[in-house]
């Protein structure tokens, strides 16, 4: 698996908004205008296979009037400091994350320990549902999963993404599915990639039907996915892909049941 200098799956063009691809880098962006000045906003980007790709991106930013970059998680302190230094050399100033979580929760293989309280919740899930962990999905499984995603999106008033993003991430995924009597109750969708020479499983989507929520299958789905990721798929660490102790995110407390290893993201940077 090829390593990446900077990478986050959320930069795949299938996630929507505008998209730009340059030499060894690409990014999704939103654009706004204020006082006739265009402001480009890049969430968790850019994606760069190499350091040279990031240098190419920095040169490209000279063509933009105003730009704000929310950097993704960087899994090497050396790379993180290098990226920050290069941004500051180009005149970027660090600001707080506004739209995105400013930290995430990481689970390392050696730290993957389950409390007795959490174990009881996992055992309950196993007692009421069958959990399957797969790398690939057939067409029916993908459609069933997407329908659950639509149900969950409506429940939380979230504007859902196209099924195309699930098809794209299925190219290198690890997915946990919960079933009861052949009915899919929920899923946890993880994307596998290599960054800074570490194999990462990023948890990108999770959703359940109303019955799945009632039966409380979420802990078992996550546990089985994590256990197999570490023991069967050579994953070095799992990234919950977002958490915040300042923004009152409802999902943070659930993620903390598996780990309290909060990691600060590298920062948000802007230049006018």
CSV table of C-alpha atoms in Angstrom, one decimal, residues 27-195:
chain,number,residue,atom,x,y,z
A,27,UNK,CA,-8.4,19.0,-2.9
A,28,UNK,CA,-12.1,19.6,-2.5
A,29,UNK,CA,-13.1,23.2,-1.7
A,30,UNK,CA,-16.0,25.6,-1.1
A,31,UNK,CA,-15.8,29.1,-2.4
A,32,UNK,CA,-17.5,32.3,-1.0
A,33,UNK,CA,-17.3,36.0,-1.9
A,34,UNK,CA,-16.9,38.9,0.4
A,35,UNK,CA,-16.4,42.5,-0.8
A,36,UNK,CA,-15.6,41.0,-4.3
A,37,UNK,CA,-12.9,38.8,-2.9
A,38,UNK,CA,-13.0,35.1,-3.4
A,39,UNK,CA,-12.4,33.0,-0.3
A,40,UNK,CA,-11.5,29.3,-0.8
A,41,UNK,CA,-12.0,26.9,2.1
A,42,UNK,CA,-10.5,23.4,2.1
A,43,UNK,CA,-11.8,21.0,4.7
A,44,UNK,CA,-9.2,18.4,5.9
A,45,UNK,CA,-6.9,18.8,2.9
A,46,UNK,CA,-5.1,18.8,0.6
A,47,UNK,CA,-4.2,15.2,-0.3
A,48,UNK,CA,-0.6,15.0,-1.3
A,49,UNK,CA,1.3,11.7,-2.1
A,50,UNK,CA,4.7,13.3,-1.4
A,51,UNK,CA,6.3,16.4,0.1
A,52,UNK,CA,6.9,17.7,-3.4
A,53,UNK,CA,3.2,17.5,-4.0
A,54,UNK,CA,2.6,19.7,-0.9
A,55,UNK,CA,5.2,22.1,-2.2
A,56,UNK,CA,3.4,22.2,-5.5
A,57,UNK,CA,0.1,22.9,-3.7
A,58,UNK,CA,1.7,25.8,-1.8
A,59,UNK,CA,2.9,27.3,-5.1
A,60,UNK,CA,-0.6,26.8,-6.5
A,61,UNK,CA,-2.1,28.8,-3.5
A,62,UNK,CA,-0.3,31.9,-4.9
A,63,UNK,CA,-3.1,32.0,-7.5
A,64,UNK,CA,-5.8,32.3,-4.9
A,65,UNK,CA,-7.0,35.5,-3.3
A,66,UNK,CA,-7.9,34.2,0.1
A,67,UNK,CA,-7.6,30.7,1.4
A,68,UNK,CA,-8.3,28.8,4.6
A,69,UNK,CA,-7.0,25.2,5.1
A,70,UNK,CA,-8.2,22.9,7.8
A,71,UNK,CA,-5.4,20.4,7.9
A,72,UNK,CA,-6.2,16.7,8.4
A,73,UNK,CA,-4.8,14.5,11.1
A,74,UNK,CA,-1.0,14.0,10.5
A,75,UNK,CA,0.3,10.7,12.0
A,76,UNK,CA,4.0,11.8,12.2
A,77,UNK,CA,5.2,14.6,14.5
A,78,UNK,CA,8.1,15.3,12.1
A,79,UNK,CA,5.7,15.6,9.1
A,80,UNK,CA,3.3,17.8,11.1
A,81,UNK,CA,6.0,20.3,12.2
A,82,UNK,CA,7.3,20.3,8.6
A,83,UNK,CA,3.9,21.1,7.2
A,84,UNK,CA,3.2,23.8,9.7
A,85,UNK,CA,6.6,25.4,9.1
A,86,UNK,CA,6.1,25.4,5.3
A,87,UNK,CA,2.7,27.0,5.7
A,88,UNK,CA,4.1,29.8,7.9
A,89,UNK,CA,6.9,30.4,5.5
A,90,UNK,CA,4.3,31.0,2.9
A,91,UNK,CA,2.6,33.7,5.0
A,92,UNK,CA,-0.2,31.5,6.5
A,93,UNK,CA,-1.5,32.3,10.0
A,94,UNK,CA,-2.9,29.7,12.4
A,95,UNK,CA,-6.5,30.1,13.5
A,96,UNK,CA,-9.0,27.9,15.5
A,97,UNK,CA,-10.9,25.2,13.7
A,98,UNK,CA,-14.4,26.7,13.1
A,99,UNK,CA,-16.4,24.2,11.2
A,100,UNK,CA,-14.5,21.0,11.8
A,101,UNK,CA,-13.5,19.1,15.0
A,102,UNK,CA,-10.2,20.3,16.3
A,103,UNK,CA,-9.2,16.9,17.6
A,104,UNK,CA,-9.8,13.2,17.0
A,105,UNK,CA,-9.6,10.0,19.1
A,106,UNK,CA,-7.0,7.4,18.1
A,107,UNK,CA,-6.8,3.7,19.1
A,108,UNK,CA,-3.4,2.1,18.9
A,109,UNK,CA,-3.1,-1.6,18.7
A,110,UNK,CA,-1.2,-1.9,21.9
A,111,UNK,CA,-3.7,0.3,23.8
A,112,UNK,CA,-6.8,-1.6,22.6
A,113,UNK,CA,-8.3,-2.6,26.0
A,114,UNK,CA,-11.9,-3.1,26.9
A,115,UNK,CA,-13.4,-2.2,30.3
A,116,UNK,CA,-15.8,-4.6,31.9
A,117,UNK,CA,-18.7,-2.1,31.5
A,118,UNK,CA,-18.0,-1.8,27.7
A,119,UNK,CA,-17.6,-5.6,27.5
A,120,UNK,CA,-21.1,-6.0,28.8
A,121,UNK,CA,-22.4,-3.7,26.1
A,122,UNK,CA,-20.5,-5.7,23.4
A,123,UNK,CA,-21.7,-9.0,24.7
A,124,UNK,CA,-25.3,-7.7,24.6
A,125,UNK,CA,-24.9,-6.8,21.0
A,126,UNK,CA,-23.5,-10.2,20.2
A,127,UNK,CA,-26.5,-11.8,21.9
A,128,UNK,CA,-29.1,-10.0,19.8
A,129,UNK,CA,-27.4,-9.7,16.4
A,130,UNK,CA,-25.0,-11.4,14.1
A,131,UNK,CA,-22.0,-9.2,13.3
A,132,UNK,CA,-20.1,-9.6,10.0
A,133,UNK,CA,-16.8,-7.8,9.1
A,134,UNK,CA,-16.1,-7.6,5.3
A,135,UNK,CA,-13.7,-5.8,3.0
A,136,UNK,CA,-16.1,-5.9,0.0
A,137,UNK,CA,-19.9,-5.6,-0.4
A,138,UNK,CA,-22.1,-7.0,-3.1
A,139,UNK,CA,-24.7,-4.8,-4.8
A,140,UNK,CA,-27.5,-5.7,-2.4
A,141,UNK,CA,-25.4,-5.2,0.7
A,142,UNK,CA,-24.3,-1.8,-0.6
A,143,UNK,CA,-27.8,-0.7,-1.3
A,144,UNK,CA,-29.1,-1.9,2.1
A,145,UNK,CA,-26.2,-0.1,3.8
A,146,UNK,CA,-27.0,3.1,1.9
A,147,UNK,CA,-30.7,3.0,2.7
A,148,UNK,CA,-29.8,2.8,6.4
A,149,UNK,CA,-27.5,5.8,5.9
A,150,UNK,CA,-30.4,7.7,4.4
A,151,UNK,CA,-32.6,6.8,7.4
A,152,UNK,CA,-29.9,7.9,9.8
A,153,UNK,CA,-29.3,11.1,7.9
A,154,UNK,CA,-33.0,12.0,8.0
A,155,UNK,CA,-33.1,11.3,11.7
A,156,UNK,CA,-30.3,13.8,12.5
A,157,UNK,CA,-31.3,16.3,9.7
A,158,UNK,CA,-28.1,15.7,7.8
A,159,UNK,CA,-27.9,16.3,4.1
A,160,UNK,CA,-26.8,12.9,2.8
A,161,UNK,CA,-23.9,12.2,0.4
A,162,UNK,CA,-24.4,10.3,-2.8
A,163,UNK,CA,-24.0,6.5,-2.9
A,164,UNK,CA,-21.0,7.2,-5.1
A,165,UNK,CA,-18.8,8.0,-2.0
A,166,UNK,CA,-19.6,4.6,-0.6
A,167,UNK,CA,-18.7,3.0,-3.9
A,168,UNK,CA,-15.4,4.9,-4.0
A,169,UNK,CA,-14.4,4.0,-0.4
A,170,UNK,CA,-15.4,0.4,-1.1
A,171,UNK,CA,-12.2,0.2,-3.1
A,172,UNK,CA,-10.2,-0.1,0.2
A,173,UNK,CA,-12.6,-0.5,3.0
A,174,UNK,CA,-13.3,-2.6,6.1
A,175,UNK,CA,-16.9,-2.7,7.1
A,176,UNK,CA,-18.9,-4.1,10.1
A,177,UNK,CA,-22.5,-5.1,9.5
A,178,UNK,CA,-25.1,-6.1,12.0
A,179,UNK,CA,-28.0,-8.5,11.1
A,180,UNK,CA,-31.1,-9.9,12.7
A,181,UNK,CA,-33.0,-12.6,10.8
A,182,UNK,CA,-31.2,-11.5,7.5
A,183,UNK,CA,-32.2,-7.9,8.0
A,184,UNK,CA,-29.4,-5.4,8.1
A,185,UNK,CA,-29.6,-3.3,11.3
A,186,UNK,CA,-26.6,-1.1,11.0
A,187,UNK,CA,-23.0,-0.7,9.8
A,188,UNK,CA,-19.7,0.9,10.6
A,189,UNK,CA,-17.8,1.9,7.5
A,190,UNK,CA,-14.0,2.3,7.7
A,191,UNK,CA,-11.5,3.3,5.0
A,192,UNK,CA,-8.0,1.9,5.0
A,193,UNK,CA,-5.0,3.9,3.8
A,194,UNK,CA,-1.3,4.4,4.6
A,195,UNK,CA,0.0,7.8,5.8
